[in-house]
Amino acid sequence: MFNSIAQSLSELIQQAEANELSYLQFADALVEQELLQRNQKRIKHNQQRATFPMLKRLEEFDFRIQTTITKKEVAALLDFTFIDQRQNLLFIGPPGVGKTHLSIAIGLKAIEAGYKVLFKNAMDRIETLDLAEVQGELKKKISALLKFDCLIIDELGFLPVQKQGMYNFFQLINHCYEFRSIILTTNKDFTCWNEFFFDENVAVPVVDRLIHHSKIFMLGGESYRLRQKTKL
Ligand code: ADP
Ligand code: MG
């Protein structure tokens, strides 16, 4: 039960003796050690559950290159009131400007702060919803997703979505509305969402729910990928 204490007990005793800790201070140190280890374990577990395709850190993001969002704006998100208040973050912009990088980096920080996050590419997300729907388990699937505090849906809009897919996606967005937080990245301005969803009757309510309580970041600038290529 107290694995972490058991593992490092002799070391902790030595430290206590060296520092002449009282019994109370020693007990305090033991509890602190146990909590620290449990917390680290939980963070590691939640990082694995998040299924990030790769780890991207905020510390690696160069705000001198991407100037359409500031370090200050991103830092302001890291108290995670946006998650507590079930708000969404929308990163909109062309390919290569750092949308995925930022969404993963913010997701990682959220996990470190104790939140549960799940990352999925938008097409994969819609596919898994479609599959669940075919199996008569859409509700169950959505309930499972709602166990996370924040869902990252990456790259919506690259490929058009079929009718059933957009209906299933709408169900997810609707269940998350004012209940869970979404970080969405997309290359499409909302005015183009009709083409992407084919059907205005679905596009409008989806956009409506996504943007109602949201912070929108329009990213621009040159593609970082292209920049790296042309540098070679
Ligand atoms: P997008 O999702 O907008 O298409 P990505 O976030 O995938 O772009 O960025 C493409 C690549 O460039 C990634 O490897 C990412 O880490 C890197 N990148 C993009 N912008 C920056 C930046 N400002 N600083 C550091 N790396 C960046
Ligand atoms: Mg991307």
PDB file of C-alpha atoms and ligand atoms in Angstrom:
ATOM      1  CA  MET A   1       0.000   0.000   0.000  1.00  0.00           C
ATOM      2  CA  PHE A   2       2.858   2.346   0.817  1.00  0.00           C
ATOM      3  CA  ASN A   3       5.131   1.057  -1.918  1.00  0.00           C
ATOM      4  CA  SER A   4       7.092   4.211  -2.356  1.00  0.00           C
ATOM      5  CA  ILE A   5       7.918   4.475   1.362  1.00  0.00           C
ATOM      6  CA  ALA A   6       8.842   0.801   1.483  1.00  0.00           C
ATOM      7  CA  GLN A   7      11.211   1.188  -1.467  1.00  0.00           C
ATOM      8  CA  SER A   8      13.146   4.064  -0.032  1.00  0.00           C
ATOM      9  CA  LEU A   9      12.705   3.465   3.692  1.00  0.00           C
ATOM     10  CA  SER A  10      16.349   2.905   4.593  1.00  0.00           C
ATOM     11  CA  GLU A  11      17.353   6.027   2.653  1.00  0.00           C
ATOM     12  CA  LEU A  12      14.621   8.053   4.364  1.00  0.00           C
ATOM     13  CA  ILE A  13      15.728   6.810   7.789  1.00  0.00           C
ATOM     14  CA  GLN A  14      19.326   7.780   7.033  1.00  0.00           C
ATOM     15  CA  GLN A  15      18.208  11.243   5.946  1.00  0.00           C
ATOM     16  CA  ALA A  16      16.068  11.592   9.084  1.00  0.00           C
ATOM     17  CA  GLU A  17      18.986  10.627  11.308  1.00  0.00           C
ATOM     18  CA  ALA A  18      21.379  12.930   9.493  1.00  0.00           C
ATOM     19  CA  ASN A  19      18.968  15.833   9.797  1.00  0.00           C
ATOM     20  CA  GLU A  20      17.947  14.917  13.355  1.00  0.00           C
ATOM     21  CA  LEU A  21      14.264  14.932  12.463  1.00  0.00           C
ATOM     22  CA  SER A  22      11.649  14.588  15.171  1.00  0.00           C
ATOM     23  CA  TYR A  23       9.174  11.683  14.926  1.00  0.00           C
ATOM     24  CA  LEU A  24       6.586  14.081  13.640  1.00  0.00           C
ATOM     25  CA  GLN A  25       8.900  15.541  10.994  1.00  0.00           C
ATOM     26  CA  PHE A  26       9.885  12.022   9.958  1.00  0.00           C
ATOM     27  CA  ALA A  27       6.246  10.964   9.595  1.00  0.00           C
ATOM     28  CA  ASP A  28       5.639  14.098   7.563  1.00  0.00           C
ATOM     29  CA  ALA A  29       8.575  13.313   5.281  1.00  0.00           C
ATOM     30  CA  LEU A  30       7.260   9.773   4.747  1.00  0.00           C
ATOM     31  CA  VAL A  31       3.816  10.980   3.748  1.00  0.00           C
ATOM     32  CA  GLU A  32       5.271  13.641   1.468  1.00  0.00           C
ATOM     33  CA  GLN A  33       7.427  11.042  -0.271  1.00  0.00           C
ATOM     34  CA  GLU A  34       4.454   8.738  -0.779  1.00  0.00           C
ATOM     35  CA  LEU A  35       2.240  11.502  -2.189  1.00  0.00           C
ATOM     36  CA  LEU A  36       4.971  12.747  -4.496  1.00  0.00           C
ATOM     37  CA  GLN A  37       5.541   9.301  -5.947  1.00  0.00           C
ATOM     38  CA  ARG A  38       1.828   8.611  -6.350  1.00  0.00           C
ATOM     39  CA  ASN A  39       1.382  11.909  -8.117  1.00  0.00           C
ATOM     40  CA  GLN A  40       4.238  11.190 -10.501  1.00  0.00           C
ATOM     41  CA  LYS A  41       2.797   7.760 -11.238  1.00  0.00           C
ATOM     42  CA  ARG A  42      -0.616   9.222 -11.939  1.00  0.00           C
ATOM     43  CA  ILE A  43       0.834  11.819 -14.306  1.00  0.00           C
ATOM     44  CA  LYS A  44       2.778   9.139 -16.171  1.00  0.00           C
ATOM     45  CA  HIS A  45      -0.328   6.975 -16.432  1.00  0.00           C
ATOM     46  CA  ASN A  46      -2.428   9.899 -17.685  1.00  0.00           C
ATOM     47  CA  GLN A  47       0.245  10.776 -20.241  1.00  0.00           C
ATOM     48  CA  GLN A  48       0.044   7.257 -21.642  1.00  0.00           C
ATOM     49  CA  ARG A  49      -3.754   7.351 -21.658  1.00  0.00           C
ATOM     50  CA  ALA A  50      -3.696  10.630 -23.586  1.00  0.00           C
ATOM     51  CA  THR A  51      -2.285   8.822 -26.677  1.00  0.00           C
ATOM     52  CA  PHE A  52      -0.280  11.770 -27.953  1.00  0.00           C
ATOM     53  CA  PRO A  53       1.264  10.880 -31.342  1.00  0.00           C
ATOM     54  CA  MET A  54       4.468  12.531 -30.146  1.00  0.00           C
ATOM     55  CA  LEU A  55       5.500  14.661 -27.191  1.00  0.00           C
ATOM     56  CA  LYS A  56       5.755  18.348 -27.959  1.00  0.00           C
ATOM     57  CA  ARG A  57       6.745  20.723 -25.194  1.00  0.00           C
ATOM     58  CA  LEU A  58       5.803  24.332 -24.752  1.00  0.00           C
ATOM     59  CA  GLU A  59       9.424  25.022 -23.871  1.00  0.00           C
ATOM     60  CA  GLU A  60      10.353  23.906 -27.406  1.00  0.00           C
ATOM     61  CA  PHE A  61       7.909  26.269 -29.073  1.00  0.00           C
ATOM     62  CA  ASP A  62       9.619  29.271 -30.575  1.00  0.00           C
ATOM     63  CA  PHE A  63       7.416  32.342 -30.208  1.00  0.00           C
ATOM     64  CA  ARG A  64       9.926  34.425 -32.164  1.00  0.00           C
ATOM     65  CA  ILE A  65       8.941  32.431 -35.238  1.00  0.00           C
ATOM     66  CA  GLN A  66       5.230  32.128 -34.516  1.00  0.00           C
ATOM     67  CA  THR A  67       4.283  35.707 -33.736  1.00  0.00           C
ATOM     68  CA  THR A  68       0.527  35.468 -34.326  1.00  0.00           C
ATOM     69  CA  ILE A  69       0.174  34.058 -30.797  1.00  0.00           C
ATOM     70  CA  THR A  70       2.192  35.320 -27.851  1.00  0.00           C
ATOM     71  CA  LYS A  71       3.908  33.435 -25.061  1.00  0.00           C
ATOM     72  CA  LYS A  72       1.830  35.512 -22.658  1.00  0.00           C
ATOM     73  CA  GLU A  73      -1.437  34.413 -24.268  1.00  0.00           C
ATOM     74  CA  VAL A  74      -0.443  30.759 -23.972  1.00  0.00           C
ATOM     75  CA  ALA A  75       0.888  31.198 -20.417  1.00  0.00           C
ATOM     76  CA  ALA A  76      -2.501  32.665 -19.448  1.00  0.00           C
ATOM     77  CA  LEU A  77      -4.112  29.336 -20.377  1.00  0.00           C
ATOM     78  CA  LEU A  78      -1.948  27.372 -17.986  1.00  0.00           C
ATOM     79  CA  ASP A  79      -4.019  28.073 -14.895  1.00  0.00           C
ATOM     80  CA  PHE A  80      -6.537  25.825 -16.690  1.00  0.00           C
ATOM     81  CA  THR A  81      -9.588  27.858 -15.818  1.00  0.00           C
ATOM     82  CA  PHE A  82     -10.566  27.130 -19.414  1.00  0.00           C
ATOM     83  CA  ILE A  83     -10.922  23.465 -18.440  1.00  0.00           C
ATOM     84  CA  ASP A  84     -12.573  24.230 -15.103  1.00  0.00           C
ATOM     85  CA  GLN A  85     -15.072  26.470 -16.889  1.00  0.00           C
ATOM     86  CA  ARG A  86     -15.570  23.964 -19.722  1.00  0.00           C
ATOM     87  CA  GLN A  87     -14.363  26.367 -22.351  1.00  0.00           C
ATOM     88  CA  ASN A  88     -12.866  25.344 -25.671  1.00  0.00           C
ATOM     89  CA  LEU A  89      -9.645  26.379 -27.335  1.00  0.00           C
ATOM     90  CA  LEU A  90      -9.717  26.675 -31.093  1.00  0.00           C
ATOM     91  CA  PHE A  91      -6.524  26.926 -33.081  1.00  0.00           C
ATOM     92  CA  ILE A  92      -7.276  27.915 -36.654  1.00  0.00           C
ATOM     93  CA  GLY A  93      -4.671  28.310 -39.353  1.00  0.00           C
ATOM     94  CA  PRO A  94      -2.850  26.878 -42.354  1.00  0.00           C
ATOM     95  CA  PRO A  95      -0.575  23.809 -42.163  1.00  0.00           C
ATOM     96  CA  GLY A  96       2.711  23.960 -40.320  1.00  0.00           C
ATOM     97  CA  VAL A  97       2.070  26.968 -38.098  1.00  0.00           C
ATOM     98  CA  GLY A  98       2.197  25.020 -34.825  1.00  0.00           C
ATOM     99  CA  LYS A  99      -1.445  24.131 -34.102  1.00  0.00           C
ATOM    100  CA  THR A 100      -0.764  20.494 -33.233  1.00  0.00           C
ATOM    101  CA  HIS A 101       2.402  21.374 -31.339  1.00  0.00           C
ATOM    102  CA  LEU A 102       0.544  23.852 -29.137  1.00  0.00           C
ATOM    103  CA  SER A 103      -2.411  21.543 -28.531  1.00  0.00           C
ATOM    104  CA  ILE A 104      -0.118  18.694 -27.399  1.00  0.00           C
ATOM    105  CA  ALA A 105       2.038  21.020 -25.303  1.00  0.00           C
ATOM    106  CA  ILE A 106      -0.986  22.518 -23.528  1.00  0.00           C
ATOM    107  CA  GLY A 107      -2.415  19.006 -23.096  1.00  0.00           C
ATOM    108  CA  LEU A 108       0.805  17.839 -21.448  1.00  0.00           C
ATOM    109  CA  LYS A 109       0.772  20.783 -19.058  1.00  0.00           C
ATOM    110  CA  ALA A 110      -2.862  20.051 -18.217  1.00  0.00           C
ATOM    111  CA  ILE A 111      -1.952  16.460 -17.348  1.00  0.00           C
ATOM    112  CA  GLU A 112       0.878  17.695 -15.143  1.00  0.00           C
ATOM    113  CA  ALA A 113      -1.682  19.898 -13.410  1.00  0.00           C
ATOM    114  CA  GLY A 114      -3.807  16.802 -12.722  1.00  0.00           C
ATOM    115  CA  TYR A 115      -6.332  16.830 -15.581  1.00  0.00           C
ATOM    116  CA  LYS A 116      -7.224  13.907 -17.823  1.00  0.00           C
ATOM    117  CA  VAL A 117      -6.678  14.617 -21.492  1.00  0.00           C
ATOM    118  CA  LEU A 118      -7.256  12.562 -24.629  1.00  0.00           C
ATOM    119  CA  PHE A 119      -5.697  13.369 -27.987  1.00  0.00           C
ATOM    120  CA  LYS A 120      -7.061  12.123 -31.287  1.00  0.00           C
ATOM    121  CA  ASN A 121      -6.873  13.136 -34.872  1.00  0.00           C
ATOM    122  CA  ALA A 122     -10.311  14.354 -36.020  1.00  0.00           C
ATOM    123  CA  MET A 123     -10.778  11.728 -38.743  1.00  0.00           C
ATOM    124  CA  ASP A 124      -9.801   8.938 -36.337  1.00  0.00           C
ATOM    125  CA  ARG A 125     -12.149  10.373 -33.741  1.00  0.00           C
ATOM    126  CA  ILE A 126     -15.018  10.404 -36.230  1.00  0.00           C
ATOM    127  CA  GLU A 127     -14.126   6.905 -37.418  1.00  0.00           C
ATOM    128  CA  THR A 128     -14.224   5.496 -33.898  1.00  0.00           C
ATOM    129  CA  LEU A 129     -17.567   7.201 -33.318  1.00  0.00           C
ATOM    130  CA  ASP A 130     -18.884   5.729 -36.598  1.00  0.00           C
ATOM    131  CA  LEU A 131     -17.732   2.279 -35.583  1.00  0.00           C
ATOM    132  CA  ALA A 132     -19.363   2.616 -32.176  1.00  0.00           C
ATOM    133  CA  GLU A 133     -22.558   3.796 -33.834  1.00  0.00           C
ATOM    134  CA  VAL A 134     -22.639   0.774 -36.178  1.00  0.00           C
ATOM    135  CA  GLN A 135     -22.215  -1.455 -33.137  1.00  0.00           C
ATOM    136  CA  GLY A 136     -25.057   0.344 -31.365  1.00  0.00           C
ATOM    137  CA  GLU A 137     -22.633   1.735 -28.801  1.00  0.00           C
ATOM    138  CA  LEU A 138     -22.381   5.417 -29.645  1.00  0.00           C
ATOM    139  CA  LYS A 139     -23.769   6.520 -26.288  1.00  0.00           C
ATOM    140  CA  LYS A 140     -21.397   4.247 -24.433  1.00  0.00           C
ATOM    141  CA  LYS A 141     -18.457   5.539 -26.461  1.00  0.00           C
ATOM    142  CA  ILE A 142     -19.365   9.168 -25.829  1.00  0.00           C
ATOM    143  CA  SER A 143     -19.805   8.462 -22.101  1.00  0.00           C
ATOM    144  CA  ALA A 144     -16.325   6.947 -22.033  1.00  0.00           C
ATOM    145  CA  LEU A 145     -14.925  10.077 -23.724  1.00  0.00           C
ATOM    146  CA  LEU A 146     -16.654  12.317 -21.212  1.00  0.00           C
ATOM    147  CA  LYS A 147     -14.502  10.794 -18.469  1.00  0.00           C
ATOM    148  CA  PHE A 148     -11.700  12.991 -19.770  1.00  0.00           C
ATOM    149  CA  ASP A 149     -11.560  16.624 -18.695  1.00  0.00           C
ATOM    150  CA  CYS A 150     -10.326  17.768 -22.071  1.00  0.00           C
ATOM    151  CA  LEU A 151     -10.550  16.217 -25.522  1.00  0.00           C
ATOM    152  CA  ILE A 152      -8.067  17.320 -28.146  1.00  0.00           C
ATOM    153  CA  ILE A 153      -9.428  16.950 -31.666  1.00  0.00           C
ATOM    154  CA  ASP A 154      -6.686  17.616 -34.126  1.00  0.00           C
ATOM    155  CA  GLU A 155      -6.896  18.642 -37.769  1.00  0.00           C
ATOM    156  CA  LEU A 156     -10.587  18.892 -38.373  1.00  0.00           C
ATOM    157  CA  GLY A 157     -11.324  19.929 -41.919  1.00  0.00           C
ATOM    158  CA  PHE A 158      -8.556  18.259 -43.862  1.00  0.00           C
ATOM    159  CA  LEU A 159     -10.940  15.688 -45.267  1.00  0.00           C
ATOM    160  CA  PRO A 160     -14.690  15.945 -45.780  1.00  0.00           C
ATOM    161  CA  VAL A 161     -16.909  13.940 -43.451  1.00  0.00           C
ATOM    162  CA  GLN A 162     -19.750  11.663 -44.498  1.00  0.00           C
ATOM    163  CA  LYS A 163     -23.304  12.280 -43.355  1.00  0.00           C
ATOM    164  CA  GLN A 164     -23.417   9.714 -40.539  1.00  0.00           C
ATOM    165  CA  GLY A 165     -19.939  10.773 -39.430  1.00  0.00           C
ATOM    166  CA  MET A 166     -20.960  14.372 -39.050  1.00  0.00           C
ATOM    167  CA  TYR A 167     -24.088  13.382 -37.171  1.00  0.00           C
ATOM    168  CA  ASN A 168     -22.009  11.290 -34.759  1.00  0.00           C
ATOM    169  CA  PHE A 169     -19.504  14.113 -34.387  1.00  0.00           C
ATOM    170  CA  PHE A 170     -22.339  16.491 -33.594  1.00  0.00           C
ATOM    171  CA  GLN A 171     -23.487  14.112 -30.843  1.00  0.00           C
ATOM    172  CA  LEU A 172     -20.049  14.275 -29.264  1.00  0.00           C
ATOM    173  CA  ILE A 173     -19.811  18.065 -29.483  1.00  0.00           C
ATOM    174  CA  ASN A 174     -23.304  18.371 -28.080  1.00  0.00           C
ATOM    175  CA  HIS A 175     -22.512  16.171 -25.085  1.00  0.00           C
ATOM    176  CA  CYS A 176     -19.298  18.086 -24.410  1.00  0.00           C
ATOM    177  CA  TYR A 177     -21.042  21.456 -24.599  1.00  0.00           C
ATOM    178  CA  GLU A 178     -20.742  23.226 -21.221  1.00  0.00           C
ATOM    179  CA  PHE A 179     -19.667  19.914 -19.697  1.00  0.00           C
ATOM    180  CA  ARG A 180     -16.201  19.172 -21.024  1.00  0.00           C
ATOM    181  CA  SER A 181     -13.455  21.149 -22.634  1.00  0.00           C
ATOM    182  CA  ILE A 182     -12.301  20.660 -26.213  1.00  0.00           C
ATOM    183  CA  ILE A 183      -9.095  21.785 -27.861  1.00  0.00           C
ATOM    184  CA  LEU A 184      -9.721  21.793 -31.573  1.00  0.00           C
ATOM    185  CA  THR A 185      -7.302  22.498 -34.361  1.00  0.00           C
ATOM    186  CA  THR A 186      -8.474  23.167 -37.876  1.00  0.00           C
ATOM    187  CA  ASN A 187      -7.181  24.579 -41.123  1.00  0.00           C
ATOM    188  CA  LYS A 188     -10.633  25.852 -42.049  1.00  0.00           C
ATOM    189  CA  ASP A 189     -12.178  29.154 -41.178  1.00  0.00           C
ATOM    190  CA  PHE A 190     -15.710  28.685 -39.805  1.00  0.00           C
ATOM    191  CA  THR A 191     -17.158  30.260 -42.916  1.00  0.00           C
ATOM    192  CA  CYS A 192     -15.956  27.182 -44.871  1.00  0.00           C
ATOM    193  CA  TRP A 193     -17.377  24.613 -42.486  1.00  0.00           C
ATOM    194  CA  ASN A 194     -20.445  24.112 -44.660  1.00  0.00           C
ATOM    195  CA  GLU A 195     -18.356  22.537 -47.418  1.00  0.00           C
ATOM    196  CA  PHE A 196     -16.564  20.383 -44.962  1.00  0.00           C
ATOM    197  CA  PHE A 197     -19.719  19.095 -43.245  1.00  0.00           C
ATOM    198  CA  PHE A 198     -21.664  19.148 -46.547  1.00  0.00           C
ATOM    199  CA  ASP A 199     -24.759  20.060 -44.598  1.00  0.00           C
ATOM    200  CA  GLU A 200     -25.396  23.486 -43.137  1.00  0.00           C
ATOM    201  CA  ASN A 201     -27.921  21.994 -40.726  1.00  0.00           C
ATOM    202  CA  VAL A 202     -25.104  20.235 -38.928  1.00  0.00           C
ATOM    203  CA  ALA A 203     -22.271  22.694 -39.531  1.00  0.00           C
ATOM    204  CA  VAL A 204     -24.096  25.610 -37.927  1.00  0.00           C
ATOM    205  CA  PRO A 205     -24.971  23.942 -34.591  1.00  0.00           C
ATOM    206  CA  VAL A 206     -21.522  22.345 -34.335  1.00  0.00           C
ATOM    207  CA  VAL A 207     -19.772  25.689 -34.863  1.00  0.00           C
ATOM    208  CA  ASP A 208     -22.272  27.370 -32.555  1.00  0.00           C
ATOM    209  CA  ARG A 209     -21.510  25.015 -29.655  1.00  0.00           C
ATOM    210  CA  LEU A 210     -17.790  25.011 -30.257  1.00  0.00           C
ATOM    211  CA  ILE A 211     -17.382  28.767 -30.294  1.00  0.00           C
ATOM    212  CA  HIS A 212     -19.950  29.746 -27.648  1.00  0.00           C
ATOM    213  CA  HIS A 213     -17.542  29.422 -24.704  1.00  0.00           C
ATOM    214  CA  SER A 214     -14.199  29.463 -26.417  1.00  0.00           C
ATOM    215  CA  LYS A 215     -10.924  31.176 -26.882  1.00  0.00           C
ATOM    216  CA  ILE A 216     -10.106  31.407 -30.558  1.00  0.00           C
ATOM    217  CA  PHE A 217      -6.571  31.745 -31.843  1.00  0.00           C
ATOM    218  CA  MET A 218      -6.111  32.514 -35.495  1.00  0.00           C
ATOM    219  CA  LEU A 219      -2.587  31.446 -36.335  1.00  0.00           C
ATOM    220  CA  GLY A 220      -0.804  32.613 -39.419  1.00  0.00           C
ATOM    221  CA  GLY A 221       2.640  32.947 -40.802  1.00  0.00           C
ATOM    222  CA  GLU A 222       4.951  30.710 -42.712  1.00  0.00           C
ATOM    223  CA  SER A 223       4.888  26.927 -42.308  1.00  0.00           C
ATOM    224  CA  TYR A 224       7.560  25.824 -39.846  1.00  0.00           C
ATOM    225  CA  ARG A 225       8.056  22.639 -41.873  1.00  0.00           C
ATOM    226  CA  LEU A 226       8.618  24.599 -45.071  1.00  0.00           C
ATOM    227  CA  ARG A 227      10.935  26.963 -43.253  1.00  0.00           C
ATOM    228  CA  GLN A 228      13.058  24.034 -42.024  1.00  0.00           C
ATOM    229  CA  LYS A 229      13.138  22.594 -45.560  1.00  0.00           C
ATOM    230  CA  THR A 230      14.193  25.786 -47.253  1.00  0.00           C
ATOM    231  CA  LYS A 231      16.910  26.269 -44.654  1.00  0.00           C
ATOM    232  CA  LEU A 232      18.631  23.017 -45.735  1.00  0.00           C
TER     233      LEU A 232
HETATM  234  P1  ADP B   1       0.206  22.370 -37.735  1.00  0.00           P
HETATM  235  O1  ADP B   1      -0.496  21.475 -36.774  1.00  0.00           O
HETATM  236  O2  ADP B   1      -0.219  23.806 -37.636  1.00  0.00           O
HETATM  237  O3  ADP B   1       0.130  21.875 -39.151  1.00  0.00           O
HETATM  238  P2  ADP B   1       2.540  21.490 -36.320  1.00  0.00           P
HETATM  239  O4  ADP B   1       2.223  21.887 -34.925  1.00  0.00           O
HETATM  240  O5  ADP B   1       2.391  20.048 -36.644  1.00  0.00           O
HETATM  241  O6  ADP B   1       1.746  22.380 -37.354  1.00  0.00           O
HETATM  242  O7  ADP B   1       4.032  21.962 -36.652  1.00  0.00           O
HETATM  243  C1  ADP B   1       4.810  21.344 -37.672  1.00  0.00           C
HETATM  244  C2  ADP B   1       6.191  21.040 -37.119  1.00  0.00           C
HETATM  245  O8  ADP B   1       6.865  22.253 -36.855  1.00  0.00           O
HETATM  246  C3  ADP B   1       6.171  20.275 -35.813  1.00  0.00           C
HETATM  247  O9  ADP B   1       7.290  19.423 -35.786  1.00  0.00           O
HETATM  248  C4  ADP B   1       6.289  21.359 -34.761  1.00  0.00           C
HETATM  249  O10 ADP B   1       6.919  20.883 -33.598  1.00  0.00           O
HETATM  250  C5  ADP B   1       7.149  22.386 -35.467  1.00  0.00           C
HETATM  251  N1  ADP B   1       6.830  23.772 -35.107  1.00  0.00           N
HETATM  252  C6  ADP B   1       5.824  24.516 -35.612  1.00  0.00           C
HETATM  253  N2  ADP B   1       5.853  25.758 -35.128  1.00  0.00           N
HETATM  254  C7  ADP B   1       6.898  25.820 -34.286  1.00  0.00           C
HETATM  255  C8  ADP B   1       7.446  26.840 -33.466  1.00  0.00           C
HETATM  256  N3  ADP B   1       6.940  28.083 -33.440  1.00  0.00           N
HETATM  257  N4  ADP B   1       8.543  26.531 -32.703  1.00  0.00           N
HETATM  258  C9  ADP B   1       9.061  25.301 -32.749  1.00  0.00           C
HETATM  259  N5  ADP B   1       8.590  24.297 -33.510  1.00  0.00           N
HETATM  260  C10 ADP B   1       7.523  24.528 -34.270  1.00  0.00           C
HETATM  261 MG    MG B   2      -1.469  19.697 -37.241  1.00  0.00          MG
END
